[in-house]
Amino acid sequence: MKKRALSLVLSVALMMSLFTGCSTKANETSGGDTSGNTSSEVTTAAEPTEGAAQGDATGEAKRVTGLFFTLEGEFFTFFDSMLKENCTTYGLEYSSQSSNGDALTMIQQIENEVASGTDLLFVWASSGPEVADALTKAREAGVKVVAFVQDPGENARDVFRGSDETMCGETIAELAKEWADKQYGADAAAGTIKTVIFGNTDSAEQKERFEAIQASLKDDARFTILEAAGIEASTVKAQEATENMFIKYGDVNCIITTGGEMVLGSIAYVLSDGSPVKDPKQLGLFGTEMNSELASYMKDGILKGSVLNGGNPADNVKEIAAIIDKLLKGEAVDSFSPVDMGKLTIDTLANYGF
């Protein structure tokens, strides 16, 4: 099988199985809308669970606004949908917006939401420092802030939920070493596994992953790093870069990337008609994230391993909603909430709903 088309029906079905119990539809995004109005319909649970937030002094439900740097792609839309579902079970009103990767748009959205009276901002920015000032002012105005993945700094958020990116990179390398044990043996000769590493060095977080992968693999003599290249985090760029690596080095046994889009690009080239790879199942391909397309490649034996930053997404979102509820009740919450690292292989894939 050299070419594959992603089935939208299969994608939705598989992702819905991951988020069992999610009855609401994914929110529609407002794109670059900076009016302060959210495009998703607000849903309030009719009967909040015991211990749920009971609203403000007027009896109205507390408002939670999700601000995302993107709401494109099945992972982000279902993450948003699950966050809405979990917040509404606490009796909270939830709505969301996307800034489409534009920091200035997100800053305007923050300011507008504060002015319109939101009680809490859940912020997943593309860069924490870029929105730090706006979030600091939001907190000064009495708005609670939960930052996810990107940390804007202590003064700009009440809670940061994120991960150690070095740990993420080390976990990716662990998956590659475990594959090497099975494929080549723990006692394989030095330099046996000719390896290429792709990283998005434009992202400070992925740069940490990138460097951690290299450092970890250098401790294993079986791996020879032919090249560690910083590339744009896109499927097209990764496909081009993978082709160039095979042209340049001829024989490549292992390709490790810091992101899901990049590993999809590498897979696209490996399965293409012009690829020199005779048996893609013998190649070690590793990355991060998980969706129905990546899961299908893993089931086919093409993708050998992936790290899900945050572990099981359903559990991750559930914990985020619990943190939001506690903040709005005025309960004590740790300022740092670490996420898990999910190690996905063909043997563990089903544990994540795929």
PDB file of N, CA, C and O in Angstrom, residues 164-174 177 197 199 204-219 225 228 256 258:
ATOM      1  N   ASP A 164       7.087  18.679  31.162  1.00  0.00           N
ATOM      2  CA  ASP A 164       8.521  18.848  31.018  1.00  0.00           C
ATOM      3  C   ASP A 164       8.870  18.381  29.608  1.00  0.00           C
ATOM      4  O   ASP A 164       8.829  17.190  29.307  1.00  0.00           O
ATOM      5  N   GLU A 165       9.198  19.325  28.715  1.00  0.00           N
ATOM      6  CA  GLU A 165       9.460  18.973  27.321  1.00  0.00           C
ATOM      7  C   GLU A 165      10.692  18.090  27.171  1.00  0.00           C
ATOM      8  O   GLU A 165      10.791  17.297  26.238  1.00  0.00           O
ATOM      9  N   THR A 166      11.642  18.236  28.101  1.00  0.00           N
ATOM     10  CA  THR A 166      12.797  17.341  28.077  1.00  0.00           C
ATOM     11  C   THR A 166      12.341  15.912  28.328  1.00  0.00           C
ATOM     12  O   THR A 166      12.786  14.965  27.661  1.00  0.00           O
ATOM     13  N   MET A 167      11.417  15.759  29.263  1.00  0.00           N
ATOM     14  CA  MET A 167      10.870  14.428  29.536  1.00  0.00           C
ATOM     15  C   MET A 167      10.147  13.872  28.311  1.00  0.00           C
ATOM     16  O   MET A 167      10.223  12.680  28.012  1.00  0.00           O
ATOM     17  N   CYS A 168       9.444  14.746  27.593  1.00  0.00           N
ATOM     18  CA  CYS A 168       8.741  14.318  26.389  1.00  0.00           C
ATOM     19  C   CYS A 168       9.738  13.766  25.366  1.00  0.00           C
ATOM     20  O   CYS A 168       9.533  12.695  24.796  1.00  0.00           O
ATOM     21  N   GLY A 169      10.829  14.499  25.136  1.00  0.00           N
ATOM     22  CA  GLY A 169      11.848  14.040  24.193  1.00  0.00           C
ATOM     23  C   GLY A 169      12.493  12.741  24.629  1.00  0.00           C
ATOM     24  O   GLY A 169      12.743  11.841  23.812  1.00  0.00           O
ATOM     25  N   GLU A 170      12.757  12.634  25.921  1.00  0.00           N
ATOM     26  CA  GLU A 170      13.353  11.398  26.437  1.00  0.00           C
ATOM     27  C   GLU A 170      12.410  10.220  26.280  1.00  0.00           C
ATOM     28  O   GLU A 170      12.852   9.090  26.023  1.00  0.00           O
ATOM     29  N   THR A 171      11.109  10.472  26.414  1.00  0.00           N
ATOM     30  CA  THR A 171      10.127   9.397  26.267  1.00  0.00           C
ATOM     31  C   THR A 171      10.051   8.934  24.815  1.00  0.00           C
ATOM     32  O   THR A 171       9.913   7.734  24.535  1.00  0.00           O
ATOM     33  N   ILE A 172      10.157   9.874  23.862  1.00  0.00           N
ATOM     34  CA  ILE A 172      10.205   9.505  22.444  1.00  0.00           C
ATOM     35  C   ILE A 172      11.418   8.619  22.184  1.00  0.00           C
ATOM     36  O   ILE A 172      11.328   7.584  21.504  1.00  0.00           O
ATOM     37  N   ALA A 173      12.558   9.001  22.739  1.00  0.00           N
ATOM     38  CA  ALA A 173      13.775   8.216  22.563  1.00  0.00           C
ATOM     39  C   ALA A 173      13.637   6.828  23.192  1.00  0.00           C
ATOM     40  O   ALA A 173      14.140   5.839  22.657  1.00  0.00           O
ATOM     41  N   GLU A 174      12.944   6.760  24.320  1.00  0.00           N
ATOM     42  CA  GLU A 174      12.714   5.460  24.970  1.00  0.00           C
ATOM     43  C   GLU A 174      11.941   4.526  24.051  1.00  0.00           C
ATOM     44  O   GLU A 174      12.243   3.331  23.957  1.00  0.00           O
ATOM     45  N   LYS A 177      14.258   3.172  21.466  1.00  0.00           N
ATOM     46  CA  LYS A 177      15.156   2.152  22.023  1.00  0.00           C
ATOM     47  C   LYS A 177      14.425   0.829  22.245  1.00  0.00           C
ATOM     48  O   LYS A 177      14.993  -0.249  22.015  1.00  0.00           O
ATOM     49  N   ILE A 197      16.650  12.690  12.664  1.00  0.00           N
ATOM     50  CA  ILE A 197      15.760  13.322  13.638  1.00  0.00           C
ATOM     51  C   ILE A 197      15.271  14.656  13.071  1.00  0.00           C
ATOM     52  O   ILE A 197      16.067  15.477  12.617  1.00  0.00           O
ATOM     53  N   GLY A 199      13.007  18.135  13.983  1.00  0.00           N
ATOM     54  CA  GLY A 199      12.430  18.907  15.071  1.00  0.00           C
ATOM     55  C   GLY A 199      12.006  20.283  14.611  1.00  0.00           C
ATOM     56  O   GLY A 199      12.639  20.879  13.734  1.00  0.00           O
ATOM     57  N   ALA A 204       9.935  26.850  21.109  1.00  0.00           N
ATOM     58  CA  ALA A 204      10.856  26.633  22.226  1.00  0.00           C
ATOM     59  C   ALA A 204      10.625  25.284  22.872  1.00  0.00           C
ATOM     60  O   ALA A 204      11.562  24.590  23.276  1.00  0.00           O
ATOM     61  N   GLU A 205       9.355  24.884  22.962  1.00  0.00           N
ATOM     62  CA  GLU A 205       9.019  23.611  23.588  1.00  0.00           C
ATOM     63  C   GLU A 205       9.529  22.440  22.754  1.00  0.00           C
ATOM     64  O   GLU A 205      10.153  21.518  23.266  1.00  0.00           O
ATOM     65  N   GLN A 206       9.248  22.485  21.436  1.00  0.00           N
ATOM     66  CA  GLN A 206       9.700  21.378  20.593  1.00  0.00           C
ATOM     67  C   GLN A 206      11.217  21.365  20.434  1.00  0.00           C
ATOM     68  O   GLN A 206      11.813  20.311  20.209  1.00  0.00           O
ATOM     69  N   LYS A 207      11.840  22.522  20.579  1.00  0.00           N
ATOM     70  CA  LYS A 207      13.297  22.556  20.542  1.00  0.00           C
ATOM     71  C   LYS A 207      13.869  21.775  21.722  1.00  0.00           C
ATOM     72  O   LYS A 207      14.872  21.061  21.590  1.00  0.00           O
ATOM     73  N   GLU A 208      13.224  21.897  22.888  1.00  0.00           N
ATOM     74  CA  GLU A 208      13.659  21.124  24.052  1.00  0.00           C
ATOM     75  C   GLU A 208      13.497  19.628  23.793  1.00  0.00           C
ATOM     76  O   GLU A 208      14.356  18.824  24.139  1.00  0.00           O
ATOM     77  N   ARG A 209      12.386  19.243  23.198  1.00  0.00           N
ATOM     78  CA  ARG A 209      12.164  17.829  22.846  1.00  0.00           C
ATOM     79  C   ARG A 209      13.262  17.351  21.896  1.00  0.00           C
ATOM     80  O   ARG A 209      13.819  16.266  22.066  1.00  0.00           O
ATOM     81  N   PHE A 210      13.496  18.173  20.880  1.00  0.00           N
ATOM     82  CA  PHE A 210      14.471  17.881  19.836  1.00  0.00           C
ATOM     83  C   PHE A 210      15.850  17.609  20.444  1.00  0.00           C
ATOM     84  O   PHE A 210      16.516  16.611  20.122  1.00  0.00           O
ATOM     85  N   GLU A 211      16.264  18.490  21.331  1.00  0.00           N
ATOM     86  CA  GLU A 211      17.579  18.343  21.960  1.00  0.00           C
ATOM     87  C   GLU A 211      17.628  17.142  22.902  1.00  0.00           C
ATOM     88  O   GLU A 211      18.651  16.450  22.993  1.00  0.00           O
ATOM     89  N   ALA A 212      16.508  16.873  23.582  1.00  0.00           N
ATOM     90  CA  ALA A 212      16.461  15.740  24.508  1.00  0.00           C
ATOM     91  C   ALA A 212      16.542  14.411  23.762  1.00  0.00           C
ATOM     92  O   ALA A 212      17.184  13.457  24.232  1.00  0.00           O
ATOM     93  N   ILE A 213      15.905  14.329  22.601  1.00  0.00           N
ATOM     94  CA  ILE A 213      15.978  13.113  21.792  1.00  0.00           C
ATOM     95  C   ILE A 213      17.418  12.832  21.393  1.00  0.00           C
ATOM     96  O   ILE A 213      17.915  11.707  21.529  1.00  0.00           O
ATOM     97  N   GLN A 214      18.087  13.873  20.911  1.00  0.00           N
ATOM     98  CA  GLN A 214      19.481  13.703  20.485  1.00  0.00           C
ATOM     99  C   GLN A 214      20.369  13.265  21.643  1.00  0.00           C
ATOM    100  O   GLN A 214      21.182  12.337  21.503  1.00  0.00           O
ATOM    101  N   ALA A 215      20.224  13.919  22.782  1.00  0.00           N
ATOM    102  CA  ALA A 215      21.061  13.593  23.942  1.00  0.00           C
ATOM    103  C   ALA A 215      20.822  12.161  24.404  1.00  0.00           C
ATOM    104  O   ALA A 215      21.779  11.445  24.753  1.00  0.00           O
ATOM    105  N   SER A 216      19.565  11.735  24.389  1.00  0.00           N
ATOM    106  CA  SER A 216      19.244  10.387  24.855  1.00  0.00           C
ATOM    107  C   SER A 216      19.782   9.319  23.909  1.00  0.00           C
ATOM    108  O   SER A 216      20.315   8.293  24.349  1.00  0.00           O
ATOM    109  N   LEU A 217      19.644   9.545  22.603  1.00  0.00           N
ATOM    110  CA  LEU A 217      20.099   8.543  21.638  1.00  0.00           C
ATOM    111  C   LEU A 217      21.621   8.449  21.579  1.00  0.00           C
ATOM    112  O   LEU A 217      22.171   7.394  21.243  1.00  0.00           O
ATOM    113  N   LYS A 218      22.306   9.531  21.919  1.00  0.00           N
ATOM    114  CA  LYS A 218      23.774   9.494  21.912  1.00  0.00           C
ATOM    115  C   LYS A 218      24.309   8.553  22.979  1.00  0.00           C
ATOM    116  O   LYS A 218      25.458   8.102  22.906  1.00  0.00           O
ATOM    117  N   ASP A 219      23.473   8.237  23.952  1.00  0.00           N
ATOM    118  CA  ASP A 219      23.875   7.300  25.002  1.00  0.00           C
ATOM    119  C   ASP A 219      23.708   5.847  24.566  1.00  0.00           C
ATOM    120  O   ASP A 219      24.101   4.936  25.292  1.00  0.00           O
ATOM    121  N   ILE A 225      23.296   8.932  14.489  1.00  0.00           N
ATOM    122  CA  ILE A 225      22.474  10.055  14.037  1.00  0.00           C
ATOM    123  C   ILE A 225      23.097  10.643  12.775  1.00  0.00           C
ATOM    124  O   ILE A 225      24.116  11.343  12.817  1.00  0.00           O
ATOM    125  N   ALA A 228      20.367  15.689  12.400  1.00  0.00           N
ATOM    126  CA  ALA A 228      19.275  16.221  13.209  1.00  0.00           C
ATOM    127  C   ALA A 228      18.916  17.568  12.590  1.00  0.00           C
ATOM    128  O   ALA A 228      19.691  18.523  12.688  1.00  0.00           O
ATOM    129  N   ILE A 256      12.828   9.919  13.537  1.00  0.00           N
ATOM    130  CA  ILE A 256      12.193  10.368  14.771  1.00  0.00           C
ATOM    131  C   ILE A 256      11.837  11.843  14.625  1.00  0.00           C
ATOM    132  O   ILE A 256      12.668  12.655  14.213  1.00  0.00           O
ATOM    133  N   THR A 258       9.493  15.381  16.293  1.00  0.00           N
ATOM    134  CA  THR A 258       8.965  15.964  17.533  1.00  0.00           C
ATOM    135  C   THR A 258       7.485  16.297  17.453  1.00  0.00           C
ATOM    136  O   THR A 258       6.911  16.801  18.420  1.00  0.00           O
TER     137      THR A 258
END
